[in-house]
Amino acid sequence: MITSSDNIPQLVDHLFRHEAGKLVSVLTKIFGPQNIDLAEDVVQDSLIEAMEHWQYKGVPENPSAWLFRVAKNKALNIINREGYQRKYESEVSHFLKSELTLDPALNHLFSDQEIQDDQLRMIFTCCHPAISPDSQIALALKTLCGFSIPEIAKAFLTTEENINKRLVRARQNIRDANVSFEIPRGNELEKRLNTVLETIYLLFNEGYSASKGNDLIRYELCEEAIRLAQIIIADNSIQRKETVHALIALMFINASRFKARQDYDGNILTMEEQERSLWDRQMLDTGIGHLSEASQNNSISIYHILAAISAQYSIVASYEETDWKNILSLYDSLILLDNSPIILLNRAIAVSKVEGATQALAELEKIKSNPAFKSYHSFYSTEAEFYMDMADYKNAIISLEKAIELAPLQSQKELLGKKLKFCGEKIF
Amino acid sequence: MKEFMLLIKNQGDGKAALSPEEQQQFLKACQVYIEDLMKNGKLKSAQPIIREGVILSYNEKSFTETPFDKTKEVQVGYYHILANDLDEAVAIAKRNPEFAFIKGATIEVRPLKMLEQTTQFRYPTK
């Protein structure tokens, strides 16, 4: 049976990305996490076989089942192949070697519940602390999200060779640390879940940050980050999920502004500059829904507060109505949990709105010695804004010149250059 | 009308680099291509060839089965087509989506030896 041709795009897109992620997870369970590369190879072979079949015969009615059947057979061939000797074995592979246990074992391994759990195990494996954060992201995209190496390279604006190195390193880390394929329990769970959420948030921000890169693929990074968090939400083996809900809320609320977040040159736009009609109302509502789920049991995390701050901009009708007092008090709570430079800088902006530019400059003075700001153009462009608010154009020029020197994008330099010109005209 | 085989070959990893969008577009383009050939009565059959199997050889009374190497150049499918001459067969092969999507893909265009040439039997044309 062939489905009508109109169905092909949606079907295949869904299939090749997400079914690949499911399959790699199940096969990693079968081969053991030390053999992730083998699982990836089998899935890739299966996808190519599917494509080469469908290329001539059309896409079958249940492509997912088709794909799983092919992958299952390939996996069994590998396990039963004579002379097949791998250094590591998984706890389930021996069930697959006996005809007596083969069928029930396969049925169990490929049941919906197990696939769901395996994806969660895979998330914990990819985000294992033994792996560096940028390798964690690359591995998650490759295994769980079905991204090809060229796609990951495109998303990170780097070379395929570079991404491949990260992947090789990640797989080696897993072998060296003898990482087991399971969902952590007890006290370990909370710690590991935090690492997972950090990686997911990092992945989201990779997609969300301004860049000249391909916007389509960057949006997919955001979608994938949300999807990974949703896999955690859907699983029953984790009880406390308030922080996960908070992160999903934050991602949905930010993603609702995805189309409005930057101009054509890839410059990130402030809330004031964004075209509000481009904001996605439905995503915002989904985000707010998760935020209320997150508020149960009085739990609190940086994601709770960041989501609440982000929501503040969206729940008012216009930028002028923004409740800066509320935002500042949220920042005051946030710096107790996380006083990273970027958060301190954003808090200073809230201070300028509530208490005025003089007070905000005093705040900047307090944090100026932080080495992270030495090379951060936004610090100096923010400082310049405060000086301009006070009509202190001389000092604004000094800050703007530093910001222009540090700005990484040519378009940012041009934008700052316009402000510099404006300040210069005010003086003479 | 004469018969030709279009033998499709890929470099081992030729399809691995396609993004999901490209995969979709590729499948769609193949569908259009095949439908077009069928509509014009040019297609006798088309089949994928699975990237599995062995290479069999015989030496001094014993067979050797060498595992098939799917990382090198692989024959991945064929089209059995009808065309007036080699030029038309080549023109049909040139339109095959393999070239636009699969890096390093080649198509070998080979005329089939026809029955008529030995028996004077005239192959029925459509």
Coordinates of C-alpha atoms in Angstrom, one line a residue, chain A:
Chain A
M1 CA 0.0 0.0 0.0
I2 CA 1.2 3.4 -1.0
T3 CA 0.0 6.5 0.7
S4 CA -0.8 9.5 -1.4
S5 CA 2.2 11.6 -2.5
D6 CA 1.0 14.6 -0.5
N7 CA 1.8 12.9 2.7
I8 CA 5.4 12.2 2.0
P9 CA 7.1 15.4 3.3
Q10 CA 5.6 15.4 6.8
L11 CA 5.8 11.6 7.1
V12 CA 9.4 11.3 6.2
D13 CA 10.6 14.4 8.1
H14 CA 9.0 13.1 11.3
L15 CA 10.3 9.6 10.6
F16 CA 13.9 10.3 9.7
R17 CA 14.5 12.6 12.6
H18 CA 12.6 11.2 15.5
E19 CA 12.3 7.5 14.8
A20 CA 16.1 7.6 14.3
G21 CA 16.4 8.9 17.8
K22 CA 14.1 6.2 19.2
L23 CA 16.0 3.5 17.3
V24 CA 19.4 4.6 18.4
S25 CA 18.2 4.6 22.0
V26 CA 16.8 1.0 21.7
L27 CA 19.8 -0.3 19.9
T28 CA 22.1 1.3 22.5
K29 CA 20.2 -0.6 25.1
I30 CA 20.8 -3.8 23.1
F31 CA 24.5 -3.2 22.2
G32 CA 25.4 -1.3 25.4
P33 CA 26.3 2.4 25.7
Q34 CA 30.0 1.6 24.9
N35 CA 28.8 0.7 21.4
I36 CA 26.7 3.8 20.6
D37 CA 28.6 4.1 17.3
L38 CA 27.4 0.7 16.3
A39 CA 23.8 1.6 17.2
E40 CA 24.2 4.8 15.1
D41 CA 25.7 2.8 12.2
V42 CA 22.8 0.3 12.2
V43 CA 20.2 3.1 12.3
Q44 CA 21.9 4.9 9.4
D45 CA 22.1 1.7 7.4
S46 CA 18.4 1.1 8.0
L47 CA 17.4 4.7 7.0
I48 CA 19.4 4.4 3.8
E49 CA 17.8 1.0 3.1
A50 CA 14.4 2.6 3.7
M51 CA 15.1 5.5 1.4
E52 CA 16.5 3.3 -1.3
H53 CA 13.4 1.1 -1.1
W54 CA 10.9 3.9 -0.9
Q55 CA 12.6 5.7 -3.7
Y56 CA 11.3 3.0 -6.1
K57 CA 8.3 1.6 -4.3
G58 CA 6.8 4.6 -2.6
V59 CA 6.5 5.2 1.2
P60 CA 4.6 2.4 2.9
E61 CA 1.5 3.0 5.0
N62 CA 3.4 2.4 8.3
P63 CA 6.9 3.6 7.6
S64 CA 7.8 3.5 11.2
A65 CA 7.1 -0.2 11.6
W66 CA 8.9 -0.8 8.3
L67 CA 12.0 1.0 9.6
F68 CA 11.9 -0.7 13.0
R69 CA 11.7 -4.1 11.3
V70 CA 14.7 -3.5 9.2
A71 CA 16.7 -2.2 12.1
K72 CA 15.7 -5.1 14.3
N73 CA 16.9 -7.6 11.7
K74 CA 20.2 -5.8 11.2
A75 CA 20.7 -5.8 15.0
L76 CA 20.0 -9.5 15.3
N77 CA 22.4 -10.2 12.4
I78 CA 25.1 -8.4 14.2
I79 CA 24.5 -10.2 17.5
N80 CA 24.3 -13.6 15.9
R81 CA 27.1 -13.1 13.5
E82 CA 29.7 -15.7 14.1
G83 CA 33.0 -14.3 15.2
Y84 CA 31.3 -11.1 16.4
Q85 CA 33.2 -10.2 19.4
R86 CA 32.8 -6.8 21.1
K87 CA 34.6 -5.8 24.2
Y88 CA 31.4 -4.8 25.8
E89 CA 28.1 -6.5 26.0
S90 CA 24.8 -5.2 27.3
E91 CA 22.7 -7.0 29.9
V92 CA 20.1 -7.9 27.3
S93 CA 22.2 -9.2 24.4
H94 CA 22.3 -12.8 25.7
F95 CA 18.5 -13.0 25.6
L96 CA 18.8 -12.3 21.9
K97 CA 21.2 -15.2 21.3
S98 CA 18.8 -17.9 22.4
E99 CA 15.8 -18.8 20.3
L100 CA 13.8 -19.5 23.4
T101 CA 14.1 -16.0 24.7
L102 CA 14.5 -14.1 21.4
D103 CA 10.9 -13.3 20.6
P104 CA 9.7 -12.2 24.0
A105 CA 12.9 -10.2 24.5
L106 CA 12.4 -8.4 21.2
N107 CA 8.8 -7.7 22.0
H108 CA 9.7 -6.2 25.3
L109 CA 12.7 -4.2 24.0
F110 CA 10.6 -2.7 21.2
S111 CA 7.5 -1.9 23.3
D112 CA 6.4 1.7 23.4
Q113 CA 7.1 1.9 27.2
E114 CA 10.7 0.6 26.8
I115 CA 11.4 2.9 23.8
Q116 CA 10.2 5.8 25.9
D117 CA 12.5 4.8 28.8
D118 CA 15.4 4.1 26.5
Q119 CA 15.1 7.6 25.1
L120 CA 15.3 9.0 28.7
R121 CA 18.3 6.7 29.4
M122 CA 19.9 8.0 26.3
I123 CA 19.4 11.6 27.4
F124 CA 21.1 10.8 30.7
T125 CA 23.9 9.0 28.8
C126 CA 24.5 11.9 26.4
C127 CA 24.5 14.4 29.2
H128 CA 26.8 12.5 31.5
P129 CA 29.2 14.7 33.4
A130 CA 32.1 12.8 32.0
I131 CA 31.4 14.4 28.7
S132 CA 32.2 18.1 28.0
P133 CA 29.1 20.3 27.4
D134 CA 29.7 21.0 23.7
S135 CA 30.3 17.3 23.1
Q136 CA 27.1 16.5 25.0
I137 CA 25.1 18.7 22.7
A138 CA 26.7 17.2 19.6
L139 CA 26.1 13.7 20.8
A140 CA 22.4 14.4 21.7
L141 CA 21.8 16.0 18.4
K142 CA 23.4 13.1 16.5
T143 CA 21.8 10.2 18.5
L144 CA 18.5 11.5 19.9
C145 CA 17.5 14.1 17.4
G146 CA 18.7 12.4 14.2
F147 CA 20.9 15.2 13.0
S148 CA 23.6 14.4 10.5
I149 CA 27.2 15.6 11.0
P150 CA 26.9 18.2 8.3
E151 CA 23.7 19.6 9.8
I152 CA 25.3 19.9 13.3
A153 CA 28.2 21.6 11.8
K154 CA 25.9 24.0 10.0
A155 CA 24.0 24.7 13.2
F156 CA 27.1 25.5 15.1
L157 CA 28.8 27.3 12.3
T158 CA 31.8 25.1 12.5
T159 CA 33.4 22.3 10.4
E160 CA 32.2 18.8 10.0
E161 CA 35.7 17.6 11.1
N162 CA 35.3 19.6 14.3
I163 CA 31.9 18.1 15.1
N164 CA 33.2 14.6 14.3
K165 CA 36.0 15.1 16.8
R166 CA 33.5 16.1 19.5
L167 CA 31.5 13.0 18.8
V168 CA 34.5 10.7 18.9
R169 CA 35.6 12.3 22.2
A170 CA 32.1 11.9 23.6
R171 CA 31.9 8.2 22.7
Q172 CA 35.4 7.7 24.1
N173 CA 34.4 9.4 27.4
I174 CA 31.4 7.1 27.7
R175 CA 33.7 4.0 27.3
D176 CA 36.4 5.4 29.6
A177 CA 33.9 6.3 32.4
N178 CA 32.1 3.0 31.8
V179 CA 28.8 4.9 31.8
S180 CA 25.8 2.6 32.4
F181 CA 22.6 2.9 30.4
E182 CA 20.1 3.7 33.1
I183 CA 18.1 6.5 34.7
P184 CA 19.9 7.5 37.9
R185 CA 18.1 6.9 41.2
G186 CA 17.8 8.6 44.6
N187 CA 20.2 11.5 45.3
E188 CA 22.1 10.9 42.2
L189 CA 19.0 11.7 40.1
E190 CA 18.6 15.3 41.1
K191 CA 22.2 16.1 40.4
R192 CA 22.2 14.3 37.1
L193 CA 18.9 15.8 36.1
N194 CA 20.4 19.3 36.7
T195 CA 23.2 18.5 34.2
V196 CA 20.7 17.3 31.7
L197 CA 18.6 20.4 32.0
E198 CA 21.7 22.6 31.7
T199 CA 22.6 20.8 28.4
I200 CA 19.1 21.2 27.1
Y201 CA 19.0 24.9 27.9
L202 CA 22.4 25.3 26.3
L203 CA 21.1 23.5 23.2
F204 CA 18.1 25.8 23.2
N205 CA 20.2 28.9 23.4
E206 CA 22.5 27.7 20.6
G207 CA 19.4 27.9 18.4
Y208 CA 18.0 31.1 19.9
S209 CA 21.1 33.2 20.0
A210 CA 21.5 35.7 17.2
S211 CA 23.6 34.6 14.3
K212 CA 23.9 34.8 10.6
G213 CA 23.5 31.1 10.4
N214 CA 20.5 29.3 8.8
D215 CA 17.4 30.3 10.7
L216 CA 15.5 27.1 9.8
I217 CA 18.1 24.9 11.4
R218 CA 18.4 27.2 14.4
Y219 CA 14.7 26.9 15.0
E220 CA 15.0 23.2 14.9
L221 CA 17.6 23.3 17.6
C222 CA 15.0 25.1 19.8
E223 CA 12.3 22.6 18.9
E224 CA 14.6 19.7 19.7
A225 CA 15.6 21.1 23.1
I226 CA 11.9 21.4 23.9
R227 CA 11.2 17.9 22.6
L228 CA 14.0 16.4 24.8
A229 CA 12.6 18.1 27.9
Q230 CA 9.1 16.8 26.9
I231 CA 10.5 13.2 26.8
I232 CA 11.6 13.7 30.5
I233 CA 8.1 15.1 31.4
A234 CA 6.4 12.1 29.7
D235 CA 8.4 9.6 31.7
N236 CA 7.0 8.1 34.9
S237 CA 10.2 7.1 36.6
I238 CA 11.0 10.7 37.6
Q239 CA 8.7 12.0 40.3
R240 CA 9.6 15.7 40.8
K241 CA 9.4 17.5 37.6
E242 CA 8.8 21.1 38.6
T243 CA 12.2 22.2 37.4
V244 CA 11.7 20.5 34.0
H245 CA 8.3 22.2 33.7
A246 CA 10.1 25.5 34.5
L247 CA 12.7 24.9 31.8
I248 CA 10.0 24.0 29.3
A249 CA 8.0 27.1 30.2
L250 CA 11.1 29.3 29.7
M251 CA 11.9 27.7 26.4
F252 CA 8.3 28.0 25.1
I253 CA 8.0 31.6 26.3
N254 CA 11.3 32.6 24.6
A255 CA 10.5 30.5 21.5
S256 CA 7.2 32.4 21.1
R257 CA 9.4 35.4 20.2
F258 CA 11.7 33.5 17.9
K259 CA 10.6 35.2 14.7
A260 CA 10.8 38.6 16.2
R261 CA 14.1 38.2 18.1
Q262 CA 16.5 39.4 15.5
D263 CA 16.7 41.7 12.5
Y264 CA 17.7 40.7 9.0
D265 CA 21.4 41.1 9.8
G266 CA 21.2 38.7 12.7
N267 CA 21.3 41.4 15.4
I268 CA 19.4 40.4 18.5
L269 CA 16.6 43.0 19.1
T270 CA 15.6 44.3 22.5
M271 CA 12.0 43.8 23.7
E272 CA 11.4 47.4 22.9
E273 CA 12.5 46.9 19.2
Q274 CA 10.6 43.7 18.6
E275 CA 7.6 43.5 16.4
R276 CA 5.0 42.2 18.8
S277 CA 2.6 40.9 16.1
L278 CA 5.3 38.3 15.3
W279 CA 5.0 36.8 18.7
D280 CA 3.4 33.4 18.8
R281 CA 0.5 33.5 21.2
Q282 CA -0.1 29.8 21.3
M283 CA 3.5 29.0 22.3
L284 CA 3.3 31.7 25.0
D285 CA 0.2 30.1 26.4
T286 CA 1.8 26.7 26.4
G287 CA 4.7 28.2 28.3
I288 CA 2.5 29.9 30.9
G289 CA 0.7 26.6 31.4
H290 CA 4.0 24.8 32.2
L291 CA 5.0 27.7 34.4
S292 CA 1.9 27.1 36.6
E293 CA 2.8 23.3 36.7
A294 CA 6.3 24.3 37.7
S295 CA 5.0 26.4 40.7
Q296 CA 3.7 23.3 42.6
N297 CA 5.3 22.3 45.9
N298 CA 6.9 25.8 46.2
S299 CA 9.8 24.7 44.1
I300 CA 12.2 27.3 42.7
S301 CA 15.1 27.2 40.3
I302 CA 16.8 29.7 37.9
Y303 CA 14.5 28.4 35.2
H304 CA 11.4 29.3 37.3
I305 CA 12.7 32.9 37.7
L306 CA 14.0 33.3 34.1
A307 CA 10.6 32.0 32.8
A308 CA 8.7 34.4 35.1
I309 CA 10.9 37.3 33.9
S310 CA 10.5 36.4 30.2
A311 CA 6.7 36.1 30.8
Q312 CA 6.6 39.6 32.2
Y313 CA 7.3 41.1 28.8
S314 CA 4.6 39.0 27.1
I315 CA 1.7 39.4 29.4
V316 CA 1.5 43.2 28.9
A317 CA 0.0 44.8 25.9
S318 CA 2.9 47.1 25.0
Y319 CA 6.5 47.6 25.9
E320 CA 5.6 50.8 27.8
E321 CA 3.4 48.8 30.2
T322 CA 6.2 46.5 31.2
D323 CA 6.3 46.1 35.0
W324 CA 9.9 46.9 35.7
K325 CA 9.5 46.8 39.5
N326 CA 8.3 43.2 39.3
I327 CA 11.1 42.3 36.9
L328 CA 13.7 43.9 39.2
S329 CA 12.5 42.0 42.2
L330 CA 12.6 38.8 40.1
Y331 CA 16.2 39.6 39.2
D332 CA 16.9 40.2 42.9
S333 CA 15.8 36.7 43.6
L334 CA 17.7 35.3 40.6
I335 CA 21.1 36.6 41.6
L336 CA 20.8 34.7 44.9
L337 CA 20.8 31.5 42.8
D338 CA 23.0 32.6 39.9
N339 CA 25.1 35.7 39.9
S340 CA 26.7 35.1 36.5
P341 CA 27.8 38.3 34.7
I342 CA 25.1 38.2 32.0
I343 CA 22.4 38.1 34.7
L344 CA 24.0 40.9 36.7
L345 CA 24.1 43.0 33.5
N346 CA 20.4 42.3 32.7
R347 CA 19.6 43.2 36.3
A348 CA 21.3 46.5 35.8
I349 CA 19.0 47.3 32.9
A350 CA 16.0 46.6 35.2
V351 CA 17.6 48.9 37.7
S352 CA 17.9 51.7 35.1
K353 CA 14.2 51.4 34.4
V354 CA 13.1 51.5 38.1
E355 CA 15.7 53.7 39.8
G356 CA 17.2 55.6 36.9
A357 CA 20.5 55.5 34.9
T358 CA 22.7 56.9 37.7
Q359 CA 21.8 54.1 40.0
A360 CA 22.2 51.6 37.1
L361 CA 25.7 52.9 36.4
A362 CA 26.6 52.5 40.0
E363 CA 25.5 48.8 39.7
L364 CA 27.7 48.4 36.6
E365 CA 30.6 50.0 38.5
K366 CA 30.2 47.2 41.2
I367 CA 30.5 44.4 38.7
K368 CA 32.9 46.0 36.2
S369 CA 35.9 44.2 37.6
N370 CA 34.5 40.9 36.5
P371 CA 36.9 39.5 33.9
A372 CA 34.0 38.2 31.8
F373 CA 33.1 41.8 30.9
K374 CA 36.6 42.6 29.6
S375 CA 35.7 41.2 26.2
Y376 CA 31.9 41.5 26.2
H377 CA 30.6 44.2 23.9
S378 CA 27.1 44.2 25.4
F379 CA 28.5 45.4 28.8
Y380 CA 29.9 48.5 27.1
S381 CA 26.9 49.1 24.8
T382 CA 24.6 48.9 27.9
E383 CA 26.9 51.3 29.8
A384 CA 26.7 53.7 26.8
E385 CA 22.9 53.5 26.9
F386 CA 22.9 54.5 30.5
Y387 CA 25.2 57.5 29.8
M388 CA 23.0 58.5 26.9
D389 CA 20.0 58.4 29.2
M390 CA 21.8 60.9 31.4
A391 CA 22.9 63.0 28.4
D392 CA 26.5 62.3 29.3
Y393 CA 27.6 61.9 25.7
K394 CA 31.3 62.2 26.4
N395 CA 31.3 59.1 28.5
A396 CA 28.8 57.4 26.2
I397 CA 31.3 57.8 23.3
I398 CA 34.1 56.2 25.4
S399 CA 31.9 53.2 26.1
L400 CA 30.6 52.9 22.5
E401 CA 34.1 52.9 21.1
K402 CA 35.0 49.9 23.4
A403 CA 31.7 48.2 22.4
I404 CA 32.5 48.6 18.7
E405 CA 36.0 47.3 19.1
L406 CA 34.6 44.1 20.9
A407 CA 31.4 43.5 18.8
P408 CA 31.8 40.2 16.8
L409 CA 29.4 41.0 14.0
Q410 CA 30.0 43.7 11.4
S411 CA 26.3 44.6 11.6
Q412 CA 26.6 45.2 15.3
K413 CA 29.6 47.5 14.7
E414 CA 27.5 49.5 12.2
L415 CA 24.6 49.8 14.6
L416 CA 26.8 51.0 17.4
G417 CA 28.6 53.3 14.9
K418 CA 25.2 55.1 14.3
K419 CA 24.8 55.7 18.0
L420 CA 28.4 57.0 18.2
K421 CA 27.7 59.4 15.4
F422 CA 24.5 60.6 17.2
C423 CA 26.5 61.2 20.4
G424 CA 29.2 63.0 18.5
E425 CA 26.7 65.4 17.0
K426 CA 25.3 66.1 20.5
I427 CA 28.7 67.3 21.7
F428 CA 29.6 69.6 18.8

